[in-house]
Short mmCIF file of C-alpha atoms and ligand atoms in Angstrom, two decimals:
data_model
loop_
_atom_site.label_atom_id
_atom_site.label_comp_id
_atom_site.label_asym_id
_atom_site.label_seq_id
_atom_site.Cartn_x
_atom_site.Cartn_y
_atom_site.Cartn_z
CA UNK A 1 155.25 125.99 76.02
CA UNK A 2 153.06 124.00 78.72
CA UNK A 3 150.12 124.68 79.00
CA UNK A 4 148.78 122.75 82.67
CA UNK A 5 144.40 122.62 82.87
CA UNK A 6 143.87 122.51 86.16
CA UNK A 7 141.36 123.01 88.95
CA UNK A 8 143.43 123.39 91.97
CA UNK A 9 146.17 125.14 92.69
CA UNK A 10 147.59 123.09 95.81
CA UNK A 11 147.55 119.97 93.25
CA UNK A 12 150.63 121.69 91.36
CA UNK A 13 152.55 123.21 93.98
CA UNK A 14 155.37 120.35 93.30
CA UNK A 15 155.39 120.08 89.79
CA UNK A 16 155.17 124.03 89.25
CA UNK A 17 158.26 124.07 91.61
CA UNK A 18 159.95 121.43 89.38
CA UNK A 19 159.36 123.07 85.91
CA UNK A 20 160.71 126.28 87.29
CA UNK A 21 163.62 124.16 88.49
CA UNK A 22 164.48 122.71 85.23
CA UNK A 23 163.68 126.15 83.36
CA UNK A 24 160.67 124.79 81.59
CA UNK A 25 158.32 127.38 80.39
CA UNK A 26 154.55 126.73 81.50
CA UNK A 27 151.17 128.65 81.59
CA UNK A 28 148.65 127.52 84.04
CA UNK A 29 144.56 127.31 82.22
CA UNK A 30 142.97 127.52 85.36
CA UNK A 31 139.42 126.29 85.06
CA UNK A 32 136.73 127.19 87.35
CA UNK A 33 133.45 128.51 86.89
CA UNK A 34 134.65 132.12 86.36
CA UNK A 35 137.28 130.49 83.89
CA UNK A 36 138.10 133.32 81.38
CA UNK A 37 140.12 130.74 79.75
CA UNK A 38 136.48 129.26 78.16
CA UNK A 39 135.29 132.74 77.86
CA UNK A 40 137.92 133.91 75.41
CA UNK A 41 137.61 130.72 73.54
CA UNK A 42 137.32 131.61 70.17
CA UNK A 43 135.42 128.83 68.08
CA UNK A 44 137.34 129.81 64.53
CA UNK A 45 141.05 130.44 66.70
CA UNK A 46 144.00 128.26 66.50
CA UNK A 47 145.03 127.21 69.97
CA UNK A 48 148.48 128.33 70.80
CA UNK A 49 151.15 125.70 69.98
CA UNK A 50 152.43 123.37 72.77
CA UNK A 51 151.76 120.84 75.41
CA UNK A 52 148.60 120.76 76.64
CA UNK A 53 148.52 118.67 80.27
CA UNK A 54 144.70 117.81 81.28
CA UNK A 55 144.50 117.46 85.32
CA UNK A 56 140.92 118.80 86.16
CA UNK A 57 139.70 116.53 88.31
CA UNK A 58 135.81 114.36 88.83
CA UNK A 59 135.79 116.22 92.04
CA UNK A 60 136.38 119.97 90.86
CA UNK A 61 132.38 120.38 91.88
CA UNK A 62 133.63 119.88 95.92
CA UNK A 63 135.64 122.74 95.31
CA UNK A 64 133.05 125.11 94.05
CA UNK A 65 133.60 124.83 90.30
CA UNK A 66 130.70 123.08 89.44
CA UNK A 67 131.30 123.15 85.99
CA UNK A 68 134.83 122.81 85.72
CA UNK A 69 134.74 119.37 84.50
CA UNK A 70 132.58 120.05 81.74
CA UNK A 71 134.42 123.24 80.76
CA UNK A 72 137.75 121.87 80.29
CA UNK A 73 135.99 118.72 78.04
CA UNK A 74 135.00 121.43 75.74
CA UNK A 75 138.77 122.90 76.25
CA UNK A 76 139.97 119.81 75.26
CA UNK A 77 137.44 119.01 72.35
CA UNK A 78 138.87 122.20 70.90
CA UNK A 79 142.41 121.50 71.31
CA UNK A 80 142.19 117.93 70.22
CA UNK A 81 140.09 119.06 66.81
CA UNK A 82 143.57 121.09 66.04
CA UNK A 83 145.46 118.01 67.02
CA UNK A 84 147.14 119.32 70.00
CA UNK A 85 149.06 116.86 71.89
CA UNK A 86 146.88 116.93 74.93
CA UNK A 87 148.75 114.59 77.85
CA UNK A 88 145.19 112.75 79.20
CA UNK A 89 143.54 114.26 76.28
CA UNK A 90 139.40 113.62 75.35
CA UNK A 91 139.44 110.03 76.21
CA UNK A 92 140.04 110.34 79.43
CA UNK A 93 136.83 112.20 80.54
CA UNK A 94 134.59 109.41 79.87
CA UNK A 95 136.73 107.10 82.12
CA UNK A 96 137.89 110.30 84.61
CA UNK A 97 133.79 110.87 85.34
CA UNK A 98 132.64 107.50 85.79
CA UNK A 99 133.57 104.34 87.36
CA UNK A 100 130.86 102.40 85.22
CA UNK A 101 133.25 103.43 82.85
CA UNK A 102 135.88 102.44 84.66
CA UNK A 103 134.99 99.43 85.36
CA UNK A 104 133.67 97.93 82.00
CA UNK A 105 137.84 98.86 80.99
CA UNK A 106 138.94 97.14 83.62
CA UNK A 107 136.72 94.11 82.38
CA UNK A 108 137.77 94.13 78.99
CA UNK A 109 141.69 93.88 80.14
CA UNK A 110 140.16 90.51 82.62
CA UNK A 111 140.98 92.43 85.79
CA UNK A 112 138.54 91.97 88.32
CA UNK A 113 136.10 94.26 89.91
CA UNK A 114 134.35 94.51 93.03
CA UNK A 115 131.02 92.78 92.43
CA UNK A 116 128.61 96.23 91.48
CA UNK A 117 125.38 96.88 91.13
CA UNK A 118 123.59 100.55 89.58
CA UNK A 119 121.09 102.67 91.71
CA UNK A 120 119.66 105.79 90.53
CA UNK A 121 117.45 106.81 93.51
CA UNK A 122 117.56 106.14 97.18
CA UNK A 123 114.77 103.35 97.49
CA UNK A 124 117.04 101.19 94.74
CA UNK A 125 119.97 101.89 97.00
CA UNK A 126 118.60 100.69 99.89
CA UNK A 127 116.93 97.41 98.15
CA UNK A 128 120.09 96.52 96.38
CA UNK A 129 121.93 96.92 99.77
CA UNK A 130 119.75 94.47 101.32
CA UNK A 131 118.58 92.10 98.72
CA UNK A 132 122.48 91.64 96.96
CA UNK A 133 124.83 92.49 100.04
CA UNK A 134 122.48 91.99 103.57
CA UNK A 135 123.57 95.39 104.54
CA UNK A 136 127.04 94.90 104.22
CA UNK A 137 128.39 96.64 101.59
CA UNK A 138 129.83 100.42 100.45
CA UNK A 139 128.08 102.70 98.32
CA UNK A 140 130.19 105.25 96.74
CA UNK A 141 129.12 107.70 93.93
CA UNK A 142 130.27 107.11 90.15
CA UNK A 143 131.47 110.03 89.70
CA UNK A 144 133.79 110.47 92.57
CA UNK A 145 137.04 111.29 93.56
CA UNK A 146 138.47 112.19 97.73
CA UNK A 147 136.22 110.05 98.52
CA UNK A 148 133.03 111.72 97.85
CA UNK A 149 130.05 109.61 98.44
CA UNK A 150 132.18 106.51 99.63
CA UNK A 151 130.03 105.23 102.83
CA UNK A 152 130.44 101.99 104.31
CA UNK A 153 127.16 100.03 105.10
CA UNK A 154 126.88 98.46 108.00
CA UNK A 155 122.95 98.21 108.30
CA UNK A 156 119.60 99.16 106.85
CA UNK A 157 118.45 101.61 109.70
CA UNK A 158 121.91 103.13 109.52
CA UNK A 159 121.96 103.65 105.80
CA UNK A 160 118.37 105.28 105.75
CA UNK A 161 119.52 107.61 108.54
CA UNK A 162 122.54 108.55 106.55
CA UNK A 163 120.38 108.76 103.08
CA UNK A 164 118.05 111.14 104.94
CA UNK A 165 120.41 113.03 106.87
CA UNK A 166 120.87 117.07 105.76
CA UNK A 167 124.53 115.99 104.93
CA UNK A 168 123.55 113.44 102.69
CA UNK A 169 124.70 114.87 99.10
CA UNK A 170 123.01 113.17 95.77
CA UNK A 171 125.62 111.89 93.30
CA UNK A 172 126.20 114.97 90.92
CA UNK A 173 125.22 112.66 87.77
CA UNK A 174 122.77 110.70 89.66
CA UNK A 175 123.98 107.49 89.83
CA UNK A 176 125.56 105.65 93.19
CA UNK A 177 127.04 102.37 92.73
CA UNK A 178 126.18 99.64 95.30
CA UNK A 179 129.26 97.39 95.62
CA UNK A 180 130.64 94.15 97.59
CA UNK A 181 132.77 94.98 100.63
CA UNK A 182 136.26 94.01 100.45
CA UNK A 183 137.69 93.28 103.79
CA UNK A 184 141.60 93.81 103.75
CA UNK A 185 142.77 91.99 106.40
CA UNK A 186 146.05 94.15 106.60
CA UNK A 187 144.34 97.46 106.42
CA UNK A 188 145.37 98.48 103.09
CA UNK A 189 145.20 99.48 99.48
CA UNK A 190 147.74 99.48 96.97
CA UNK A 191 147.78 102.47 93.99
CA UNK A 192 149.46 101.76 91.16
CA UNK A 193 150.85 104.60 89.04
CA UNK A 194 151.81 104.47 85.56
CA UNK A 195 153.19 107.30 83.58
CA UNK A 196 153.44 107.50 79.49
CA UNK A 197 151.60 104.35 80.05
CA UNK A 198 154.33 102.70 81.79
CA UNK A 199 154.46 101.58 85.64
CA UNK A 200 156.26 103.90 87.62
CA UNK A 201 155.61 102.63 91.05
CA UNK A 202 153.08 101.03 93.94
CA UNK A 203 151.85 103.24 96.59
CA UNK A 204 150.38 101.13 100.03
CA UNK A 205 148.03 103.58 101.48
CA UNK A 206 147.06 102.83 105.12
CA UNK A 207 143.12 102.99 105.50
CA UNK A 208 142.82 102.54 108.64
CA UNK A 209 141.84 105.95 109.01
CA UNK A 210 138.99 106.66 106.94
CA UNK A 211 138.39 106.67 102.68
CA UNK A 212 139.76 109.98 101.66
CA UNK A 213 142.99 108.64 100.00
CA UNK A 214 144.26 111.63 98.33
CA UNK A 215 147.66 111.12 98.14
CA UNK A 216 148.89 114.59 97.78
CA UNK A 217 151.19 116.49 100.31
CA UNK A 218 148.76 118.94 100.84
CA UNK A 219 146.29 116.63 101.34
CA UNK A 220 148.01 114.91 104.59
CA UNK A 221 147.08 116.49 107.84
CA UNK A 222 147.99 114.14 110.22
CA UNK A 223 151.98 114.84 109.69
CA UNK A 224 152.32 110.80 110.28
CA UNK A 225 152.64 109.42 106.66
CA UNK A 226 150.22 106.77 105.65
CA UNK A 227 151.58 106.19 102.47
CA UNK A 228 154.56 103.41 101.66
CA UNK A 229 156.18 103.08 98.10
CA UNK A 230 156.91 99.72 97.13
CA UNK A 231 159.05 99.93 93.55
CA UNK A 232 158.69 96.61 92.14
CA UNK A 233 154.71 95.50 92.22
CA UNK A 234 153.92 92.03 93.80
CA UNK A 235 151.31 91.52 91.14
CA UNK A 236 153.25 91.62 87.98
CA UNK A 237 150.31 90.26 85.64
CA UNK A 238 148.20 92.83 87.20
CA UNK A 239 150.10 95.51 86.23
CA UNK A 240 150.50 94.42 82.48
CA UNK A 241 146.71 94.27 82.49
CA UNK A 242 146.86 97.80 84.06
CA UNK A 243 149.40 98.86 81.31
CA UNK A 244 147.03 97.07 78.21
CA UNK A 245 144.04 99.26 80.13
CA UNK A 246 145.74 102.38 79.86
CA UNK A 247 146.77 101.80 76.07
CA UNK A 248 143.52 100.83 74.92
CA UNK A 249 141.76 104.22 76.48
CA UNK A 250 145.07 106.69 75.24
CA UNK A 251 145.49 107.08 79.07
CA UNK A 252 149.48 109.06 79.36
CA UNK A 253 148.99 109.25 83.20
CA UNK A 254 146.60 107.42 86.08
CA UNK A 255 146.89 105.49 89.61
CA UNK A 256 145.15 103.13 89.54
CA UNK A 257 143.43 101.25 92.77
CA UNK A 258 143.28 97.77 94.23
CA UNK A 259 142.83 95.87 97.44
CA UNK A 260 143.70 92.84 98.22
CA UNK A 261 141.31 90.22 100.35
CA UNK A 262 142.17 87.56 103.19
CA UNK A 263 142.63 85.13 100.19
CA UNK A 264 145.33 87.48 98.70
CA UNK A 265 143.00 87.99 95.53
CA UNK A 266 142.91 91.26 93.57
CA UNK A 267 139.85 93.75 93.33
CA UNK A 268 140.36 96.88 91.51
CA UNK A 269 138.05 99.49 92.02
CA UNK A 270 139.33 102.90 90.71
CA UNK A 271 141.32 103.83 88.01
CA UNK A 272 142.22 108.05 88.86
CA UNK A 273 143.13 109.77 85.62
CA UNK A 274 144.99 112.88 87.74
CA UNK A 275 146.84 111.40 89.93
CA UNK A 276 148.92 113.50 92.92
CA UNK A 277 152.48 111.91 93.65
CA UNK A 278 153.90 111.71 97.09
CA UNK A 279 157.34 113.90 97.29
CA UNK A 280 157.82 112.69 100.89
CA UNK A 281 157.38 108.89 100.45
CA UNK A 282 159.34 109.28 97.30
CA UNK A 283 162.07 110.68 99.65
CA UNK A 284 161.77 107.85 101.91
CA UNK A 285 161.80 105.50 99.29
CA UNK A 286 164.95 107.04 97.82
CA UNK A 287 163.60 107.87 94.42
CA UNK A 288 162.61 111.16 94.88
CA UNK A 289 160.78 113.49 91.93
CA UNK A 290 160.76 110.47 90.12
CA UNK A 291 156.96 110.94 89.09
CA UNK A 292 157.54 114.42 88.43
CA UNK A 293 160.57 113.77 86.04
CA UNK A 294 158.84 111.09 84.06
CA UNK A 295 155.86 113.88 83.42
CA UNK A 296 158.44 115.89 82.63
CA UNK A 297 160.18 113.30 80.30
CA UNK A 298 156.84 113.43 78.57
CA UNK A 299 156.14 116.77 77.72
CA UNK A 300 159.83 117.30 76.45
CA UNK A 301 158.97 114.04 74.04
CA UNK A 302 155.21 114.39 73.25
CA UNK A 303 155.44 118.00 71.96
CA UNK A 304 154.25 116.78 68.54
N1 ADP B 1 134.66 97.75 97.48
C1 ADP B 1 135.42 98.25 98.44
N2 ADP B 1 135.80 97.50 99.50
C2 ADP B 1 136.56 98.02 100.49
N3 ADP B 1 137.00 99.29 100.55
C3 ADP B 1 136.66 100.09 99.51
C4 ADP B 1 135.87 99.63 98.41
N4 ADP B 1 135.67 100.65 97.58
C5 ADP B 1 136.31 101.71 98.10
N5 ADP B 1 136.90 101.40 99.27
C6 ADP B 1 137.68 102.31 100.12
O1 ADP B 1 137.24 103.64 99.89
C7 ADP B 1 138.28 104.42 99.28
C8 ADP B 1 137.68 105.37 98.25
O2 ADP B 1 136.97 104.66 97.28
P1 ADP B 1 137.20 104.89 95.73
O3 ADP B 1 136.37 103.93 94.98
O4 ADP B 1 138.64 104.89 95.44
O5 ADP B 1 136.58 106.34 95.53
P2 ADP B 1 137.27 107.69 95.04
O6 ADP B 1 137.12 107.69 93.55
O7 ADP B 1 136.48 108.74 95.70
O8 ADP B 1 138.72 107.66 95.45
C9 ADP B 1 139.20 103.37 98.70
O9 ADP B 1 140.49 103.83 98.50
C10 ADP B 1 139.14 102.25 99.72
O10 ADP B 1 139.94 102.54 100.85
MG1 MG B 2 140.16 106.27 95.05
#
């Protein structure tokens, strides 16, 4: 049995429709903040035996499951103490909630980061904006995902308007990260997503609409794509670093980010431990439910 921890429903549509497909039994844990799954959890029980598949997500709390996040860590504590194979199992929190986190990984593999600096309150925000960048930056929150937090800076009055504006939202763990700009002359960034640790494929996503990235189906509501597979990666020795990253933190399944600058260097800058695949630019790039087979590939071999 499958067992799929979730937080959103839309986020599953495709590979729901692909287990029933290939017959593949599956129960979907469904955690928000009313989850009975927690509820029922019996501290002495034995969790029921099969494939667990972690894909709550660092932005659950957007969706009105504040706690959803936190609820499914303890999920997963519990499963993990049984030694249930749990596909993005208790490692990947720590790395899933924060892109300090993320980062320092990303360090210890040598791939490079955006050059970031830690603010806890607003007044450090807007010094470190001025004083390290001269108002041209991005602040995003580290503990993110769609985008949450992610503002471009452009200038001090403009940042302080936006810091004290009613739709200004505090980081949900406190902590915004104050980072170096990367201009991409080509209007891009590149996801790359490996699977059982291995790389699948590239995704180009075209930004020149906005920061909200979210790759899913459901997620597009423009109807033009802005996402372009591209099967073999251009940056090879990235990808092995990517592939080391993911093996040092048990990591089965993530996408992780880059852009590249007008002197065709490298900066990663988010490593997404769910990841949503793209069934339309799969179909497009004639490989289609590729992602979805190789997760499937895994819970018929990792049942152990
Ligand atoms: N340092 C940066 N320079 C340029 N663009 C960035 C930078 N950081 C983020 N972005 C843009 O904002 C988007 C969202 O930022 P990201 O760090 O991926 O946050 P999230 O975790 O919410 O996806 C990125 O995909 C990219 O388009
Ligand atoms: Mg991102």
């Amino acid at each position: 049995m499958i067992y799929i921890l979730h937080d959103n429903k839309k986020w599953i549509v495709e590979l729901k429709k692909h287990l029933d497909e290939n017959k593949l039994e599956y129960k979907e844990w469904f955690i928000d903040d009313e989850s009975s799954v927690l509820e029922n959890l019996d501290l002495d029980g034995v969790p029921p035996e099969g494939i667990f598949y972690n894909r709550v997500s660092a932005s659950s709390h957007t969706r009105g499951a504040r706690y959803s996040l936190e609820d499914s860590r303890a999920l997963v504590e519990w499963l993990g103490s049984h030694n249930r194979r749990v596909i993005n199992g208790r490692g990947t929190f720590n790395l899933e909630t924060s892109k300090i986190s993320q980062y320092l990984a990303l360090k210890k593999v040598g791939v490079k980061t955006p050059e970031t600096y830690i603010a806890t309150n607003k007044n450090a925000i807007i010094k470190l904006c001025e004083n390290k960048f001269g108002n041209n930056c991005i602040i995003k929150d580290n503990r993110s995902g769609s985008g949450i937090g992610v503002k471009r800076v452009i200038s001090r009055d403009s940042l302080v308007e936006y810091l004290c504006s009613p739709s200004y939202v505090p980081p949900i763990d406190g902590i915004t990260l104050v980072q170096e700009y990367i201009e991409s002359p080509e209007r891009y960034i590149t996801r790359v997503e490996l699977i059982g640790g291995n790389y699948v494929y590239s995704v180009r996503v075209d930004t020149s609409n906005g920061f909200n990235l979210c790759p899913a189906d459901e997620c597009n509501l423009t109807g033009k794509s802005k996402f372009t597979i591209i099967k073999e990666s251009p940056h090879p020795e990235l990808i092995e670093k990517y592939r080391q990253l993911a093996k040092n933190n048990n990591l089965d399944l993530c996408g992780i980010e880059y852009i590249v600058d007008g002197e065709g260097d490298t900066y990663t800058y988010d490593i997404n431990c769910n990841t949503n695949y793209n069934t339309k630019a799969e179909e497009r790039a004639g490989i289609k439910n590729l992602a979805v087979n190789k997760i499937t590939e895994l819970f018929k071999t990792g049942d152990k």
